[in-house]
Tab-separated table of C-alpha atoms in Angstrom:
chain	number	residue	atom	x	y	z
A	239	GLU	CA	111.946	21.861	-52.408
A	240	GLU	CA	114.097	19.007	-51.361
A	241	GLN	CA	112.332	16.274	-49.463
A	242	GLU	CA	114.072	15.427	-46.126
A	243	GLN	CA	114.333	11.666	-45.682
A	244	THR	CA	117.449	11.081	-43.655
A	245	PRO	CA	118.214	7.445	-43.069
A	246	GLN	CA	119.404	6.684	-39.509
A	247	ASN	CA	119.853	3.736	-37.232
A	248	HIS	CA	118.183	3.804	-33.722
A	249	PRO	CA	118.742	1.011	-31.254
A	250	GLU	CA	115.198	0.902	-30.203
A	251	ASP	CA	113.464	0.673	-33.638
A	252	SER	CA	115.690	-1.072	-36.010
A	253	ASP	CA	116.321	-4.782	-35.287
A	254	ASP	CA	117.438	-5.539	-38.899
A	255	GLY	CA	120.074	-2.817	-39.204
A	256	GLU	CA	118.200	-0.919	-41.917
A	257	ASP	CA	118.242	2.830	-41.906
A	258	GLU	CA	115.169	4.796	-41.258
A	259	PRO	CA	114.129	8.278	-42.204
A	260	ILE	CA	114.127	10.998	-39.410
A	261	VAL	CA	110.724	12.550	-38.615
A	262	ASP	CA	110.631	15.340	-35.969
A	263	GLY	CA	114.069	14.499	-34.606
A	264	LEU	CA	113.576	10.710	-34.313
A	265	PRO	CA	113.552	7.630	-36.607
A	266	TRP	CA	109.947	7.596	-37.908
A	267	LYS	CA	108.857	4.385	-36.187
A	268	THR	CA	110.047	5.845	-32.783
A	269	SER	CA	108.361	9.197	-33.697
A	270	ALA	CA	105.043	7.527	-34.558
A	271	LEU	CA	105.071	5.425	-31.436
A	272	ILE	CA	105.749	8.262	-29.114
A	273	LYS	CA	103.037	10.431	-30.754
A	274	SER	CA	100.641	7.529	-30.449
A	275	LEU	CA	101.299	7.307	-26.741
A	276	PHE	CA	100.706	10.978	-26.207
A	277	PHE	CA	97.484	10.724	-28.260
A	278	LEU	CA	96.131	7.704	-26.325
A	279	ASP	CA	97.185	9.119	-23.004
A	280	ALA	CA	95.212	12.365	-23.414
A	281	LEU	CA	92.324	10.504	-25.168
A	282	GLY	CA	91.982	8.264	-22.064
A	283	ALA	CA	92.166	11.191	-19.692
A	284	SER	CA	89.478	13.086	-21.592
A	285	SER	CA	87.114	10.099	-21.393
A	286	TRP	CA	87.114	10.521	-17.526
A	287	GLY	CA	88.417	13.845	-16.414
A	288	ARG	CA	86.202	16.158	-18.468
A	289	PHE	CA	83.039	14.219	-17.333
A	290	SER	CA	83.747	13.324	-13.699
A	291	ALA	CA	81.299	15.874	-12.380
A	292	ILE	CA	78.575	14.038	-14.247
A	293	TYR	CA	79.567	10.750	-12.395
A	294	TYR	CA	79.592	12.589	-8.963
A	295	ASN	CA	76.156	14.080	-9.675
A	296	LEU	CA	74.635	10.800	-10.789
A	297	HIS	CA	75.599	9.306	-7.410
A	298	GLY	CA	74.322	12.031	-5.133
A	299	LEU	CA	77.425	13.978	-4.269
A	300	ASN	CA	76.889	17.534	-3.320
A	301	SER	CA	79.085	20.579	-4.283
A	302	LEU	CA	81.239	20.315	-1.171
A	303	HIS	CA	81.970	16.600	-1.910
A	304	ILE	CA	82.802	17.324	-5.538
A	305	GLY	CA	85.089	20.267	-4.586
A	306	LEU	CA	87.008	17.955	-2.163
A	307	ILE	CA	87.502	15.300	-4.761
A	308	GLU	CA	88.505	17.656	-7.502
A	309	GLY	CA	90.817	19.525	-5.203
A	310	ALA	CA	92.477	16.229	-4.328
A	311	ARG	CA	92.704	15.331	-7.973
A	312	SER	CA	94.561	18.618	-8.699
A	313	VAL	CA	97.081	18.613	-5.753
A	314	ILE	CA	98.011	14.990	-5.360
A	315	PRO	CA	99.300	14.330	-8.905
A	316	THR	CA	101.542	17.439	-8.592
A	317	LEU	CA	103.389	15.667	-5.809
A	318	SER	CA	103.076	12.033	-7.106
A	319	MET	CA	104.512	12.866	-10.461
A	320	VAL	CA	107.608	14.395	-8.842
A	321	GLY	CA	108.018	11.509	-6.565
A	322	TRP	CA	107.709	8.895	-9.275
A	323	GLY	CA	110.013	10.871	-11.568
A	324	ILE	CA	112.662	10.795	-8.956
A	325	VAL	CA	112.179	7.017	-8.360
A	326	ALA	CA	112.490	6.415	-12.158
A	327	ASP	CA	115.671	8.587	-12.548
A	328	ARG	CA	117.231	7.108	-9.379
A	329	PHE	CA	116.808	3.478	-10.513
A	330	ARG	CA	116.904	4.120	-14.298
A	331	SER	CA	113.684	2.267	-14.530
A	332	GLN	CA	111.396	4.667	-16.471
A	333	LYS	CA	109.537	1.840	-18.195
A	334	ALA	CA	108.940	-0.287	-15.047
A	335	VAL	CA	107.785	2.753	-12.966
A	336	TRP	CA	105.382	3.949	-15.696
A	337	LEU	CA	103.912	0.453	-16.131
A	338	ILE	CA	103.320	-0.146	-12.535
A	339	THR	CA	101.817	3.248	-11.895
A	340	LYS	CA	99.638	3.039	-15.029
A	341	VAL	CA	98.276	-0.343	-14.115
A	342	VAL	CA	97.550	0.622	-10.590
A	343	SER	CA	95.912	3.884	-11.403
A	344	THR	CA	93.807	2.529	-14.246
A	345	VAL	CA	92.499	-0.465	-12.235
A	346	THR	CA	91.934	1.711	-9.265
A	347	LEU	CA	89.862	4.331	-11.125
A	348	LEU	CA	87.886	1.583	-12.794
A	349	THR	CA	86.543	0.502	-9.366
A	350	LEU	CA	84.490	3.622	-9.333
A	351	ALA	CA	82.220	1.704	-11.542
A	352	LEU	CA	81.304	-0.766	-8.758
A	353	PRO	CA	78.120	-0.228	-6.760
A	354	TRP	CA	80.112	-0.887	-3.471
A	355	VAL	CA	82.385	2.066	-4.215
A	356	TYR	CA	79.918	4.626	-5.502
A	357	SER	CA	77.557	3.975	-2.732
A	358	SER	CA	79.673	6.139	-0.371
A	359	PHE	CA	81.352	9.629	-0.768
A	360	VAL	CA	84.095	8.401	1.505
A	361	LYS	CA	84.865	5.416	-0.721
A	362	ILE	CA	84.810	7.582	-3.964
A	363	LEU	CA	87.054	10.052	-2.203
A	364	GLY	CA	89.525	7.283	-1.165
A	365	VAL	CA	89.558	5.566	-4.490
A	366	SER	CA	90.175	9.002	-6.293
A	367	ILE	CA	93.099	9.779	-3.881
A	368	LEU	CA	94.666	6.356	-4.394
A	369	ALA	CA	94.406	6.660	-8.156
A	370	GLN	CA	96.056	10.078	-8.139
A	371	LEU	CA	98.948	8.780	-5.989
A	372	PHE	CA	100.004	6.582	-8.872
A	373	VAL	CA	99.894	9.293	-11.573
A	374	SER	CA	103.284	9.414	-13.379
A	375	ASN	CA	102.553	11.044	-16.755
A	376	GLY	CA	105.694	13.186	-16.545
A	377	ILE	CA	107.778	10.101	-17.253
A	378	LEU	CA	106.490	9.959	-20.880
A	379	ASP	CA	107.512	13.609	-21.231
A	380	ALA	CA	111.018	12.949	-19.707
A	381	TYR	CA	111.562	9.801	-21.874
A	382	THR	CA	110.674	11.838	-25.010
A	383	LEU	CA	113.077	14.648	-24.183
A	384	GLU	CA	115.730	12.162	-23.435
A	385	LEU	CA	115.162	10.446	-26.730
A	386	LEU	CA	115.353	13.757	-28.639
A	387	GLY	CA	118.384	14.926	-26.870
A	388	THR	CA	119.767	18.439	-26.760
A	389	GLU	CA	120.022	18.918	-30.559
A	390	ASN	CA	116.402	17.993	-31.170
A	391	LYS	CA	114.449	19.104	-28.180
A	392	ILE	CA	112.877	21.932	-30.128
A	393	PHE	CA	110.565	19.135	-31.659
A	394	TYR	CA	109.152	18.219	-28.209
A	395	GLY	CA	106.153	20.505	-28.904
A	396	ARG	CA	105.246	18.484	-31.967
A	397	TYR	CA	104.871	15.426	-29.813
A	398	ARG	CA	102.859	17.185	-27.090
A	399	LEU	CA	100.540	18.448	-29.912
A	400	TYR	CA	99.113	15.057	-30.227
A	401	ALA	CA	98.023	15.094	-26.692
A	402	SER	CA	96.289	18.450	-27.185
A	403	LEU	CA	94.590	17.248	-30.288
A	404	SER	CA	93.256	14.036	-28.654
A	405	TRP	CA	92.083	15.915	-25.583
A	406	GLY	CA	89.939	18.107	-27.738
A	407	ILE	CA	88.728	15.369	-30.001
A	408	GLY	CA	88.108	12.979	-27.171
A	409	SER	CA	86.035	15.501	-25.253
A	410	ILE	CA	83.719	16.124	-28.306
A	411	ILE	CA	83.291	12.427	-29.003
A	412	MET	CA	82.872	11.284	-25.387
A	413	GLY	CA	80.464	14.231	-24.837
A	414	TRP	CA	78.182	12.928	-27.537
A	415	ILE	CA	78.407	9.434	-26.292
A	416	THR	CA	77.583	10.557	-22.780
A	417	ASP	CA	74.733	12.433	-23.847
A	418	HIS	CA	73.239	9.487	-25.828
A	419	TYR	CA	74.284	6.454	-23.884
A	420	GLY	CA	74.961	7.605	-20.290
A	421	PHE	CA	78.320	7.585	-18.318
A	422	GLU	CA	79.074	3.795	-18.527
A	423	PRO	CA	80.835	4.005	-21.866
A	424	ASN	CA	83.342	6.422	-20.342
A	425	PHE	CA	84.639	3.602	-18.182
A	426	ILE	CA	84.766	1.193	-21.085
A	427	MET	CA	86.846	3.719	-23.194
A	428	PHE	CA	89.073	4.540	-20.302
A	429	ALA	CA	89.821	0.823	-19.771
A	430	LEU	CA	90.413	0.050	-23.404
A	431	LEU	CA	92.729	3.085	-23.998
A	432	GLY	CA	94.637	2.294	-20.741
A	433	GLY	CA	95.023	-1.315	-21.701
A	434	LEU	CA	96.229	-0.450	-25.190
A	435	MET	CA	98.833	1.928	-23.744
A	436	ILE	CA	100.084	-0.543	-21.270
A	437	PHE	CA	100.458	-3.213	-24.002
A	438	MET	CA	102.285	-0.746	-26.345
A	439	VAL	CA	104.762	0.364	-23.652
A	440	ALA	CA	105.223	-3.186	-22.480
A	441	THR	CA	106.076	-4.548	-25.897
A	442	LYS	CA	107.561	-1.559	-27.802
A	443	ILE	CA	109.426	0.658	-25.403
A	444	PRO	CA	112.919	-0.339	-23.927
A	445	GLU	CA	113.597	0.176	-20.205
A	446	THR	CA	115.474	3.395	-20.799
A	447	ALA	CA	116.076	5.873	-23.639
A	448	ALA	CA	119.341	5.021	-25.388
A	449	VAL	CA	119.965	7.690	-27.963
A	450	SER	CA	122.388	6.756	-30.638
A	451	GLU	CA	125.526	8.923	-30.858
A	452	GLN	CA	125.334	8.707	-34.689
A	453	HIS	CA	121.802	10.270	-34.505
A	454	VAL	CA	122.928	13.089	-32.409
A	455	GLU	CA	126.114	13.729	-34.534
A	456	LEU	CA	124.004	13.708	-37.730
A	457	SER	CA	121.764	16.417	-36.391
A	458	ALA	CA	124.720	18.623	-35.265
A	459	ASP	CA	126.821	18.149	-38.324
A	460	THR	CA	124.237	18.461	-41.108
A	461	GLY	CA	121.548	20.428	-39.383
A	462	ILE	CA	118.940	18.064	-40.651
A	463	VAL	CA	116.548	17.336	-37.911
A	464	GLY	CA	112.893	16.265	-37.827
A	465	ASP	CA	111.070	16.680	-41.116
A	466	GLY	CA	112.670	19.877	-42.108
A	467	ALA	CA	116.179	21.343	-42.473
A	468	LYS	CA	117.651	23.894	-40.156
A	469	ASN	CA	119.353	26.484	-42.505
């Protein structure tokens, strides 16, 4: 069976003009970067989202309080992601919007570790709502689809797969850590992963996805996309 290693230039990954093999519809460096971002994003979310009820119980919230907070955490991102997506598309500033919202939401959520915040249900609720107002995860999905283009959008699921894997793996690991060391490491892990994602996006991702015409034409003409051939 012939090994698919199709060299191709991509404006976001090749500064020296060298060709790169295509993996899952993108130059391999871009492919690895996007998969890493999906993996880290879901891993960070699993360190908090799966264990938030433990945090609430530790600080004396009752079932009504927890229900209100969790309800807000479900409803508000549905609206905020749409809003931030519109802003990013309107001003063609996907990177800037993602960075701003990620920094604000991460820092805001980390304040839940402060005694002044967790001493009051109202403060916990307010911080939770504020953090969810700056959720813009859909921008990463839109950016990935824009990079892939029409010809290679069938590979989008392979990128999302890394988020599913990290969500499951992260839940198991953080569950063990929480059982043995308490809830505080969850905040540390969330901060480290959020900081790493912010650094990667700030230094490795361009402002907008500029898909090369040569890359799209190659996929259409040869049928070679991703790590396999379309026959």
